[in-house]
Coordinates of C-alpha atoms in Angstrom, one line a residue:
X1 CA -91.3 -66.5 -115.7
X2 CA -92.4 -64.2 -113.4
X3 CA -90.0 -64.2 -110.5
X4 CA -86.3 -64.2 -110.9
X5 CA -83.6 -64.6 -108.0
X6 CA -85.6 -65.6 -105.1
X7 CA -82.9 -67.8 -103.9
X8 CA -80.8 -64.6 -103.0
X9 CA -83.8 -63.8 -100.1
X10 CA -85.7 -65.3 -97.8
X11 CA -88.2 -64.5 -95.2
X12 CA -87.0 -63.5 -91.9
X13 CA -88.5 -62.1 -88.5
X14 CA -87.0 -58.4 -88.5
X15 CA -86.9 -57.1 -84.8
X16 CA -89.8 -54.4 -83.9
X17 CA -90.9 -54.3 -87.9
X18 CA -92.4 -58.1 -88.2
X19 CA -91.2 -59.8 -91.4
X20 CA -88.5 -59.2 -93.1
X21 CA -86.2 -60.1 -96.2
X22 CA -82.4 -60.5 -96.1
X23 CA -80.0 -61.3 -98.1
X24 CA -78.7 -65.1 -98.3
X25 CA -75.5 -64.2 -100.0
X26 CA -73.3 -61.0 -101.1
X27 CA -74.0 -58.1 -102.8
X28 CA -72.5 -55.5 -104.2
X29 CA -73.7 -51.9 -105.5
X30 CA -75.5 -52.6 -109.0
X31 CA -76.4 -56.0 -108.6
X32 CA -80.3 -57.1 -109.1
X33 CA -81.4 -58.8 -105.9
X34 CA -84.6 -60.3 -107.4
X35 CA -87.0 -59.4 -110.4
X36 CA -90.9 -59.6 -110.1
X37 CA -93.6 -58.9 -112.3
X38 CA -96.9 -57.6 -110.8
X39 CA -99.4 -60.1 -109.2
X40 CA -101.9 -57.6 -110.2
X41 CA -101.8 -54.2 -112.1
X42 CA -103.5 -51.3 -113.3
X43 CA -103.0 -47.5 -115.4
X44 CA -104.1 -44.8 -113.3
X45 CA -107.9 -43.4 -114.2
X46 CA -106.0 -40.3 -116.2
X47 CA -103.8 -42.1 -118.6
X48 CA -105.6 -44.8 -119.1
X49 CA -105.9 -43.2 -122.8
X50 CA -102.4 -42.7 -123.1
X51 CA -100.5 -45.5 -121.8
X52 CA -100.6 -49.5 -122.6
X53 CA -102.7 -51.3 -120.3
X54 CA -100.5 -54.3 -120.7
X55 CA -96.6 -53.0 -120.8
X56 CA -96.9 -49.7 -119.2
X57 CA -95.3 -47.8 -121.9
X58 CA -96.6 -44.3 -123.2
X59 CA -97.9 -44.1 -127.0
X60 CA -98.4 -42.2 -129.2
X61 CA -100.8 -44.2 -131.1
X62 CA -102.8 -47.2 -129.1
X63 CA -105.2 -49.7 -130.1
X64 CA -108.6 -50.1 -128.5
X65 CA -110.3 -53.2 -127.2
X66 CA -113.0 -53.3 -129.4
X67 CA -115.4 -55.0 -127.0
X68 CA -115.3 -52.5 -123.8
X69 CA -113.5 -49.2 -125.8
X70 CA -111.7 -48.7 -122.6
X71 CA -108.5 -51.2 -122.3
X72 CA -105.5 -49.6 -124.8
X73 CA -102.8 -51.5 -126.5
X74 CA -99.5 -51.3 -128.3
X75 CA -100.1 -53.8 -130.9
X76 CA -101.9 -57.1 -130.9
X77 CA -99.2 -58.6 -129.0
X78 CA -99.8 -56.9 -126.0
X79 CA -103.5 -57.2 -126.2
X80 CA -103.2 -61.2 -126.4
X81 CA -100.8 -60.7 -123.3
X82 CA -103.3 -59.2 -121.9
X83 CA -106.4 -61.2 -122.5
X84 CA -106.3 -63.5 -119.4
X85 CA -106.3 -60.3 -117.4
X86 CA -108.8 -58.2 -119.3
X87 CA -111.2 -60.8 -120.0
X88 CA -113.2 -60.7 -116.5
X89 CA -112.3 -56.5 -116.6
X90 CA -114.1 -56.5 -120.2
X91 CA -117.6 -58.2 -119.5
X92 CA -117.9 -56.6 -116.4
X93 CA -117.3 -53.1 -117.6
X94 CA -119.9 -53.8 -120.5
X95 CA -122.1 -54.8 -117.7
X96 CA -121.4 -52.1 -115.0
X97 CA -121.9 -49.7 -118.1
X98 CA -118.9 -47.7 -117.0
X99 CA -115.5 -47.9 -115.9
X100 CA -114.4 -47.8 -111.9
X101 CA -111.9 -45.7 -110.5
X102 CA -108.4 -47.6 -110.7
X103 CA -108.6 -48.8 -107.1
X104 CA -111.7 -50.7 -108.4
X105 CA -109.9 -52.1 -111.1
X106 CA -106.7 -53.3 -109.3
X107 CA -109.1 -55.0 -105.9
X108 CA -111.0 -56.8 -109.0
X109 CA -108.2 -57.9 -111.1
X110 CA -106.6 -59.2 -108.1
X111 CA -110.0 -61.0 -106.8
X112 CA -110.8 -62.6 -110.7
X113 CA -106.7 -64.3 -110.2
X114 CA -107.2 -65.3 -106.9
X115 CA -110.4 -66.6 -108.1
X116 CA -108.4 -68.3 -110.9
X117 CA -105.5 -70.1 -109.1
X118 CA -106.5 -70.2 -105.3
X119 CA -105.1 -68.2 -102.5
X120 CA -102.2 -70.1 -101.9
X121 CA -98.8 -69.2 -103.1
X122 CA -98.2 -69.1 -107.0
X123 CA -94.8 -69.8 -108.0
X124 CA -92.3 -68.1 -106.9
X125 CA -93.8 -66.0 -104.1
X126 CA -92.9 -65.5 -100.6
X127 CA -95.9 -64.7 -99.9
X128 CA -99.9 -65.0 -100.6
X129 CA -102.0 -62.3 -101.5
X130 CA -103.7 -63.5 -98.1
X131 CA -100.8 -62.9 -96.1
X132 CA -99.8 -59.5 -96.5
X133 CA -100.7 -56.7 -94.1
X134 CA -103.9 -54.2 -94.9
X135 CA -103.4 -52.1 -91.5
X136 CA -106.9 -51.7 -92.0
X137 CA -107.8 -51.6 -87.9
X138 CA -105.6 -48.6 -88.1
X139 CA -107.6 -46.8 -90.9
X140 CA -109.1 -43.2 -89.5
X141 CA -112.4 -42.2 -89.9
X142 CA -111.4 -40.7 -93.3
X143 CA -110.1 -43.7 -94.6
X144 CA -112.8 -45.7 -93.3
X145 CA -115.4 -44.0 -95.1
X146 CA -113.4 -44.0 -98.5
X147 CA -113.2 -48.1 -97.4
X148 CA -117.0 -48.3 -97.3
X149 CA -117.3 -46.5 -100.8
X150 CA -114.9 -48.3 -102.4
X151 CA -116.6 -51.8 -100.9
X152 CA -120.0 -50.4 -102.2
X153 CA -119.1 -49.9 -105.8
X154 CA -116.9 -52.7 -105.8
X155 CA -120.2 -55.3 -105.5
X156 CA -121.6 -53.3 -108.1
X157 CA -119.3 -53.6 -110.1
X158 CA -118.1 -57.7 -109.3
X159 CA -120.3 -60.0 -111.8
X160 CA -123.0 -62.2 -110.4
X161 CA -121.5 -65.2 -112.1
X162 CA -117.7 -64.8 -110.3
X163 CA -117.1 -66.5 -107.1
X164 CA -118.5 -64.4 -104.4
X165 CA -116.2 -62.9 -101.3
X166 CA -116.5 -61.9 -98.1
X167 CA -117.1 -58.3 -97.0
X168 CA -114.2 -58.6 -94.4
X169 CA -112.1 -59.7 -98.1
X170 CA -113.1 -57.2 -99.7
X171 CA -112.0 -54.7 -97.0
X172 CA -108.3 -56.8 -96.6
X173 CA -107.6 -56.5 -100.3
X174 CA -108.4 -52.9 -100.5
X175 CA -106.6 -52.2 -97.4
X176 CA -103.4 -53.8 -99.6
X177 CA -103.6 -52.2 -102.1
X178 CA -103.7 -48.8 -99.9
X179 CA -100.3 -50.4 -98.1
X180 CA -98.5 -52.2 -100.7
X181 CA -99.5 -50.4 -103.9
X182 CA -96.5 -49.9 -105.7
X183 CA -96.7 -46.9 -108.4
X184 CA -95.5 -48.1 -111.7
X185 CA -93.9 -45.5 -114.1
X186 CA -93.8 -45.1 -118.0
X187 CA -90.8 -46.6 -119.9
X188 CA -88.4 -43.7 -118.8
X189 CA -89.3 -43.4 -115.5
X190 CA -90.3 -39.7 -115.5
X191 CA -93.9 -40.0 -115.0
X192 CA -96.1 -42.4 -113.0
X193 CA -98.6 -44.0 -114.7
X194 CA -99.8 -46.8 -112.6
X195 CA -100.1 -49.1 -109.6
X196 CA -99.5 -52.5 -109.0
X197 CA -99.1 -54.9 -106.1
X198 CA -95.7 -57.1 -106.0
X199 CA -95.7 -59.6 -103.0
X200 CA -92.0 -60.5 -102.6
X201 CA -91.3 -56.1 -102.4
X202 CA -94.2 -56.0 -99.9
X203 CA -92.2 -57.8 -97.7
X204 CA -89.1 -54.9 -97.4
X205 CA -88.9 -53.6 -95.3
X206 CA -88.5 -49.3 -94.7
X207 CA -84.9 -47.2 -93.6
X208 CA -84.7 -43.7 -94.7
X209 CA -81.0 -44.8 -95.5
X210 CA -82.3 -47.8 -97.6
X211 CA -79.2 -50.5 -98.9
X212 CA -81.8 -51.2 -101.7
X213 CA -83.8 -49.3 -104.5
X214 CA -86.5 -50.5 -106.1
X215 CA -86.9 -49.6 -110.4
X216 CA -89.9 -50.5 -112.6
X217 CA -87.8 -51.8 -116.1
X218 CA -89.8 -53.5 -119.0
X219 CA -92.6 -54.8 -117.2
X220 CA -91.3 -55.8 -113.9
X221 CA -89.7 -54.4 -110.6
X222 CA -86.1 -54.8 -110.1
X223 CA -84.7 -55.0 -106.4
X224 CA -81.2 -53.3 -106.7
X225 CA -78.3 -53.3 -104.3
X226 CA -76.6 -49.7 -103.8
X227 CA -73.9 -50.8 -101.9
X228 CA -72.2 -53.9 -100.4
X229 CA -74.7 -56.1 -98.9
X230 CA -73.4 -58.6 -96.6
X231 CA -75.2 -62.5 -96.4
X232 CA -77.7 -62.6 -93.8
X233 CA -78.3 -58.4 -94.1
X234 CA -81.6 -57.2 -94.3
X235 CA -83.0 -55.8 -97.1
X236 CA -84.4 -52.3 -96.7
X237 CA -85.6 -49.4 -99.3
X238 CA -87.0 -46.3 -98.6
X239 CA -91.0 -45.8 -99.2
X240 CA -90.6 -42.1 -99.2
X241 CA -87.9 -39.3 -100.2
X242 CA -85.5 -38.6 -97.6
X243 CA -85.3 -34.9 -98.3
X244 CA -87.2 -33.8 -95.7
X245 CA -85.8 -33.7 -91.3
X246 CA -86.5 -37.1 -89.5
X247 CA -89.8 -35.7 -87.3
X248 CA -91.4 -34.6 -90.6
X249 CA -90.6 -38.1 -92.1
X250 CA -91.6 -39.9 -89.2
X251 CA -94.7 -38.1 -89.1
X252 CA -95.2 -38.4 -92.9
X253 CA -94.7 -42.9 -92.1
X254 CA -96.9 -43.0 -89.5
X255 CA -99.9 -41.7 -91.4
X256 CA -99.5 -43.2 -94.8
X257 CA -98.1 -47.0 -93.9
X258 CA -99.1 -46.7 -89.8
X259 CA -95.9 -47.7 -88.5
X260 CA -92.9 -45.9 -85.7
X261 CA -89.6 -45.6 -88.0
X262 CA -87.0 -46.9 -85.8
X263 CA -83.7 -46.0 -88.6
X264 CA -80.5 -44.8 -87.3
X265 CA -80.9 -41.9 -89.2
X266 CA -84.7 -41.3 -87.6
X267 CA -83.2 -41.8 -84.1
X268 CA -80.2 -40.1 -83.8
X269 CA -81.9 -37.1 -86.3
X270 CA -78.3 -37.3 -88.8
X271 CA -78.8 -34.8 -90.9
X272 CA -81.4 -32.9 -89.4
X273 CA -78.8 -30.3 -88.8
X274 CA -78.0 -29.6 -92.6
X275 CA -81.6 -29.8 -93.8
X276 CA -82.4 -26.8 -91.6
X277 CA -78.9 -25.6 -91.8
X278 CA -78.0 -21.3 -91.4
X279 CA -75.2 -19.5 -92.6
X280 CA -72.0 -19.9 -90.3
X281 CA -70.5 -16.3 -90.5
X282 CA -72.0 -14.1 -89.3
X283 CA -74.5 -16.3 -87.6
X284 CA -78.0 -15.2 -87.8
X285 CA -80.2 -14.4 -84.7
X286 CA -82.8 -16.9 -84.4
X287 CA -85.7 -14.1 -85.2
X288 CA -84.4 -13.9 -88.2
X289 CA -84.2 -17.8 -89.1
X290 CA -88.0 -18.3 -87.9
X291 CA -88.9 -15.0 -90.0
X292 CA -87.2 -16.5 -93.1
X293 CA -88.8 -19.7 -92.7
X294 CA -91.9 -18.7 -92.2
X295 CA -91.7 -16.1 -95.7
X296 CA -90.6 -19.4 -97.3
X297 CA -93.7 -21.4 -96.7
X298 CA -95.8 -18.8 -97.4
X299 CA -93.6 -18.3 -100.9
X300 CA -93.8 -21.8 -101.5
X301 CA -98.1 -21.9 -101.2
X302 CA -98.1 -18.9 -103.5
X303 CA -96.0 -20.7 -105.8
X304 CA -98.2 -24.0 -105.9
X305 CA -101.0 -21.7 -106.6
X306 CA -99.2 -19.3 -109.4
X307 CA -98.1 -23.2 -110.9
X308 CA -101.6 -24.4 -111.0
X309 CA -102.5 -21.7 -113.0
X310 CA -99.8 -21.8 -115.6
X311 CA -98.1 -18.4 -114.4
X312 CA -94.2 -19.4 -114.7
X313 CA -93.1 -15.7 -115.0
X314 CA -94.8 -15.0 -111.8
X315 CA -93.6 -18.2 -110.2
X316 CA -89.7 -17.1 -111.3
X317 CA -90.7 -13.5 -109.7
X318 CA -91.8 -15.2 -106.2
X319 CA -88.3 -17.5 -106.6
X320 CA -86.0 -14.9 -107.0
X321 CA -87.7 -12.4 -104.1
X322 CA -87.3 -15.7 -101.6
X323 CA -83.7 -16.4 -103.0
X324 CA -82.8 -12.9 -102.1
X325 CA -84.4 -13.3 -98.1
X326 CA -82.9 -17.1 -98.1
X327 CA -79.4 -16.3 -99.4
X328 CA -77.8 -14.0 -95.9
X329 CA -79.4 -16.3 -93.9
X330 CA -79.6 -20.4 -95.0
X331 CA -76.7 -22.9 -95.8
X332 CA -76.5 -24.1 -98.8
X333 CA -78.0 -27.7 -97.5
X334 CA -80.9 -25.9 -96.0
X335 CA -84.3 -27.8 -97.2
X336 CA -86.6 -24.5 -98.0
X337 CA -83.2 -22.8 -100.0
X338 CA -83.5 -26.4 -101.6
X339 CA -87.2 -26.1 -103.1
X340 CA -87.0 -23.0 -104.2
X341 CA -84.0 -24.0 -105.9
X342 CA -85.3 -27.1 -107.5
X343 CA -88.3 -25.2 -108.6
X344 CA -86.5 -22.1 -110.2
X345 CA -84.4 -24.0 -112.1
X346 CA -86.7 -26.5 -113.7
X347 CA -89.1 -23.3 -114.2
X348 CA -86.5 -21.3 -116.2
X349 CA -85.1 -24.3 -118.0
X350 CA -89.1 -24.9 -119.5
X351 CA -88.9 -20.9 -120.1
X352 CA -85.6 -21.6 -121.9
X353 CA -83.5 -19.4 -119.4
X354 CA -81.1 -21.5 -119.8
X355 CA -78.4 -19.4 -118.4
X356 CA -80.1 -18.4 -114.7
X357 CA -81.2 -21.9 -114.6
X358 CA -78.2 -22.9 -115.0
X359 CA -76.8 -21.5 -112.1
X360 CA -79.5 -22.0 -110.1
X361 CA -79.1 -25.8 -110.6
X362 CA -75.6 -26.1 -109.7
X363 CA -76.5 -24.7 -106.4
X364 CA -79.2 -27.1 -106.0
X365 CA -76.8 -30.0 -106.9
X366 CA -74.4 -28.9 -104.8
X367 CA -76.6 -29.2 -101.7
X368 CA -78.2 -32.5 -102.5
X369 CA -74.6 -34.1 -103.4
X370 CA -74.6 -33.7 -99.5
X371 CA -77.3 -34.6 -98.3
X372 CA -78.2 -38.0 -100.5
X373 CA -76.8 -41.0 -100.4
X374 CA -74.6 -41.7 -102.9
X375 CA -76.3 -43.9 -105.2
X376 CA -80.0 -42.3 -104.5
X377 CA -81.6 -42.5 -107.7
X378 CA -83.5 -39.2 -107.1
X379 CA -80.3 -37.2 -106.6
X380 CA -79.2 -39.1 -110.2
X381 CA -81.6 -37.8 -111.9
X382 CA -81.7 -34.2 -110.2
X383 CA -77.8 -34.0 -111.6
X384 CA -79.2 -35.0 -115.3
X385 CA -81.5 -32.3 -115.2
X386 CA -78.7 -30.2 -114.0
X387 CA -76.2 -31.2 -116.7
X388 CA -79.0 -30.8 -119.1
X389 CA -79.7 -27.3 -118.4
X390 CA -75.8 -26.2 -118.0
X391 CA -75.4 -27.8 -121.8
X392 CA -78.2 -25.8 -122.8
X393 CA -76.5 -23.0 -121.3
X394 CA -73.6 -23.8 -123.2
X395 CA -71.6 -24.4 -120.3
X396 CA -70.1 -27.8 -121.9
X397 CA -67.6 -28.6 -119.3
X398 CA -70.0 -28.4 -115.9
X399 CA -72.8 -30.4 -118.1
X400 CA -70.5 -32.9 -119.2
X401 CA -69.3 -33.7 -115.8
X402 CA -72.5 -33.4 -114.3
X403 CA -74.2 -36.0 -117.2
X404 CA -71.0 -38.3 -116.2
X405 CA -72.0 -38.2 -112.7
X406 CA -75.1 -38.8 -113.4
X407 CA -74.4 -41.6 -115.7
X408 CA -72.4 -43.3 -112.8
X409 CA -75.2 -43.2 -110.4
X410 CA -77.8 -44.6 -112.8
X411 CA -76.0 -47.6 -113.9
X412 CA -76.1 -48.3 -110.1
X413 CA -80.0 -47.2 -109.2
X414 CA -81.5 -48.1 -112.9
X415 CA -79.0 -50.3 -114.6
X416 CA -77.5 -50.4 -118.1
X417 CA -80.5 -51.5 -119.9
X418 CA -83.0 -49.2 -119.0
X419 CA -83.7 -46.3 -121.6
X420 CA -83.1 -43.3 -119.3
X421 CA -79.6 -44.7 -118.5
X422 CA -79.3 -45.1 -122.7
X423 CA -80.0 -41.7 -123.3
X424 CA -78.0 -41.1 -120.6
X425 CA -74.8 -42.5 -122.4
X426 CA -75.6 -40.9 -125.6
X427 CA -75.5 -37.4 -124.2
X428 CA -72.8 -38.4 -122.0
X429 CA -70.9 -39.5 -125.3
X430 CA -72.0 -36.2 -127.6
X431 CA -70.8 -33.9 -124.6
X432 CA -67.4 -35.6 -124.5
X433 CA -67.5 -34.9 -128.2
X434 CA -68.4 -31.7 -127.9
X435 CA -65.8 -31.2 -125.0
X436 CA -62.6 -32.1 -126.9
X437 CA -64.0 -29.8 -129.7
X438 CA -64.6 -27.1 -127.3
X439 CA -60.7 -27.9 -126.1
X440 CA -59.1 -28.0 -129.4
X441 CA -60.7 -24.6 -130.7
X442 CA -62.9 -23.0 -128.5
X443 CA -64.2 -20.2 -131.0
X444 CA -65.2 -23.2 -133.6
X445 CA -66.8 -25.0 -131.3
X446 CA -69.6 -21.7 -130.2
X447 CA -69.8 -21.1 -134.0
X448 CA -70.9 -24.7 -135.1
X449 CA -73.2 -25.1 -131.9
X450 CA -75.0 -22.1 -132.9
X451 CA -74.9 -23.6 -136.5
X452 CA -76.3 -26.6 -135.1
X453 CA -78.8 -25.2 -132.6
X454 CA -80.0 -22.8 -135.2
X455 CA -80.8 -26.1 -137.8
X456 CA -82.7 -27.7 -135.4
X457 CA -85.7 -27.1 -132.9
X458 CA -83.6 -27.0 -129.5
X459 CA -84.9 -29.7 -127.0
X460 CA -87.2 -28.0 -124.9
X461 CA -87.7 -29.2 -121.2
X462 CA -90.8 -30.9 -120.6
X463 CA -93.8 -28.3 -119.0
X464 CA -93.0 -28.5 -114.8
X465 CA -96.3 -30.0 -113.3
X466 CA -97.0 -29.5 -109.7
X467 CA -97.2 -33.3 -109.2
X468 CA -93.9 -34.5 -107.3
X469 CA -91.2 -37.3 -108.8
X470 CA -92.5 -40.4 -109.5
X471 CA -92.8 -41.8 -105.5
X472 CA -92.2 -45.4 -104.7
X473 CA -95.4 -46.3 -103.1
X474 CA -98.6 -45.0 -104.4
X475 CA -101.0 -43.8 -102.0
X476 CA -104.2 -42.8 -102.7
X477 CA -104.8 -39.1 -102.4

């Protein structure tokens, strides 16, 4: 089965955004809307090594199509699973003599299932492949050319003996993919490791204050509700982060998916205030603000450069001289405060600083607890980290409360079943432990965690990459 739920949607004709999907019954915060597996879907060119070709998860050890060397498996079962898919992919790689970038990849394996079941609509879709929108008239010169590229080495690639398509086909489904391409992540959602195309999600619609989040779990999507939905609602999520004031995000949707945003929270700019928030008392002169600012993008480039090249002292160093210029001036909600934040504290946590990043965490948590939603899942898993890092730092009450909260939110964004929320409840459940040891006798309870910690390799934080969270839609760069 490859669509669940469809009865709780259908199509609708959503005013100034075209189609639509709304709800055709109640929800509340939690439940799963609908399930879909991809129509079509593909690793991404660097992990294609590293990650199962067929279930998206990350191994250690994979097994290699013997035929082409490039498609990688988990175990046999996941290569028969993916056989009907690979079949086409594997002559025609032997035949091209290499392998095509993963835009290639996803346009064919989309074109060798339309080729296998018609264009119409396979069960359980809304919506044909045909139907959905490739905004390619509204492609810039840039993208154009990339288009023409793309087409070129497509036909290259595309096997004499498969049914032949159009040019202007060609174009539509690459201008898809660029549109709907939904980036798949590995099995704990940490890392993005592919991109697929799902139909029945291309039809949701965009609000930067989304009543939906979308998850990949084992294989499929999962549209979830993060709050009461009411029947005949529409459905919304949010294509990018909403950390960032409505002009830039505006901006940021009109270039990469060619559409206005019309959200409350885009016209009436709520929030906007706090993102570029300054201290109340004494209130600085507005000199001052646009000099801060200013020494804060300029920190933050040197920062993506000191990153690239591996220099996290020096990245700490640039942190803590910004901290210093942001702190007299910027509220605690104030976007640029925010970066540096985010970026110092998951920088000393990999340097095992545990104690400075620590701190430096809280404050970051602080200001996104009012800024996010609620039930955002990127603010659930900025508090894990947090809790994380103030366990490490031994400060067992703040982490505990921290993982709880964290907990709370992912059972809503993610769900019980997925592994993050599992490992999720097993620290939440060994730092409650820890807790009512640490309340019972507080000097025992430092003595056997240094026992403890001193038996076994502490878990160190994985290395910070410069490449953003895991975003919702993949675009190609």
């Amino acid at each position: 089965m490859t669509i669940e739920r469809m009865e709780n949607v259908e199509v609708f004709n959503s005013e100034g955004k075209g189609r639509g999907l709304k709800a055709t019954k109640e929800f509340w915060a939690a439940d799963i809307i609908f399930a879909e597996r991809a129509y079509s879907a593909v690793v991404f060119d660097s992990l294609v090594n590293f990650v199962c070709h067929t279930c998206f998860k990350r191994q250690e050890k994979l097994h290699r199509c013997g035929q082409c060397k490039f498609a990688h498996y988990c175990d046999r079962t996941c290569q028969k699973d993916a056989w009907l898919n690979h079949k086409n992919e594997c002559s025609a790689i032997k035949r091209y003599g290499k392998v095509p970038n993963e835009n290639i990849r996803l346009a064919a394996r989309i074109m060798w299932r339309v080729e296998r079941e018609g264009t119409g609509l396979t069960e359980g879709c809304l919506v044909s492949v045909d139907d959905l929108q490739n905004h390619v008239e509204h492609f810039g010169e840039e993208e154009q050319k990339e288009l023409r590229v793309d087409v070129d080495t497509f036909l290259q690639y595309w096997p004499p003996q498969s049914q032949q398509f159009s040019m202007q086909y060609i174009s539509h489904i690459f201008g898809v993919i660029n549109c709907n391409g939904f980036t798949l992540s590995d099995q704990r959602g940490l890392q993005a490791v592919g991109v697929g195309v799902f139909p029945n999600l291309g039809l949701v619609n965009h609000d930067c204050w989304p009543n939906c989040t979308v998850i990949f779990n084992n294989g499929k999507i999962e549209l979830r509700a993060l709050g009461k939905i009411s029947e005949g609602e529409e459905l919304t999520v949010s294509y990018i982060d909403f950390l960032n004031v409505s002009e830039e995000r505006k901006r940021q949707l009109k270039k990469q998916y060619y559409f206005d945003c019309t959200c409350e929270h885009c016209q009436k700019g709520l929030k906007d205030d706090l993102f570029l928030g300054v201290k109340d008392d004494p209130k600085p002169s507005q000199d001052v603000v646009k000099e801060v600012v200013q020494f804060s993008k300029d920190t933050l480039e040197k920062i993506d450069k000191a990153r690239t090249e591996g220099l996290y002292h020096e990245v700490v160093k640039l942190c803590r001289e910004c901290l210093q210029k942001q702190e007299p001036v910027f509220a605690d909600t104030n976007l640029y405060m925010l970066r540096i934040l985010s970026i110092v504290s998951e920088v000393l946590s990999y340097l095992q600083a545990f104690e400075e990043a620590s701190y430096y965490a809280r404050k970051m948590v602080d200001g996104y607890m009012k800024l996010y939603h609620p039930n955002n899942a990127q603010l659930g898993m900025a508090v894990m980290r947090a809790g994380l890092t103030n366990w490490h730092a031994g400060n067992i009450e703040v982490g505990h409360g921290m993982i709880c909260k964290a907990y709370a939110i992912l059972l809503v964004t993610h769900g019980p079943s997925h592994p993050i929320t599992k490992d999720l409840e097993a620290m939440r459940v060994q730092t409650e432990m820890e807790l009512r040891m640490f309340r019972q006798n507080e000097f025992m309870y430092h003595k056997m965690r240094e026992a403890a910690l001193n038996n076994q390799p502490m878990q160190v934080m994985a290395e910070p990459s410069n490449e953003p969270a895991p975003a919702l839609f993949h675009k190609k760069q």
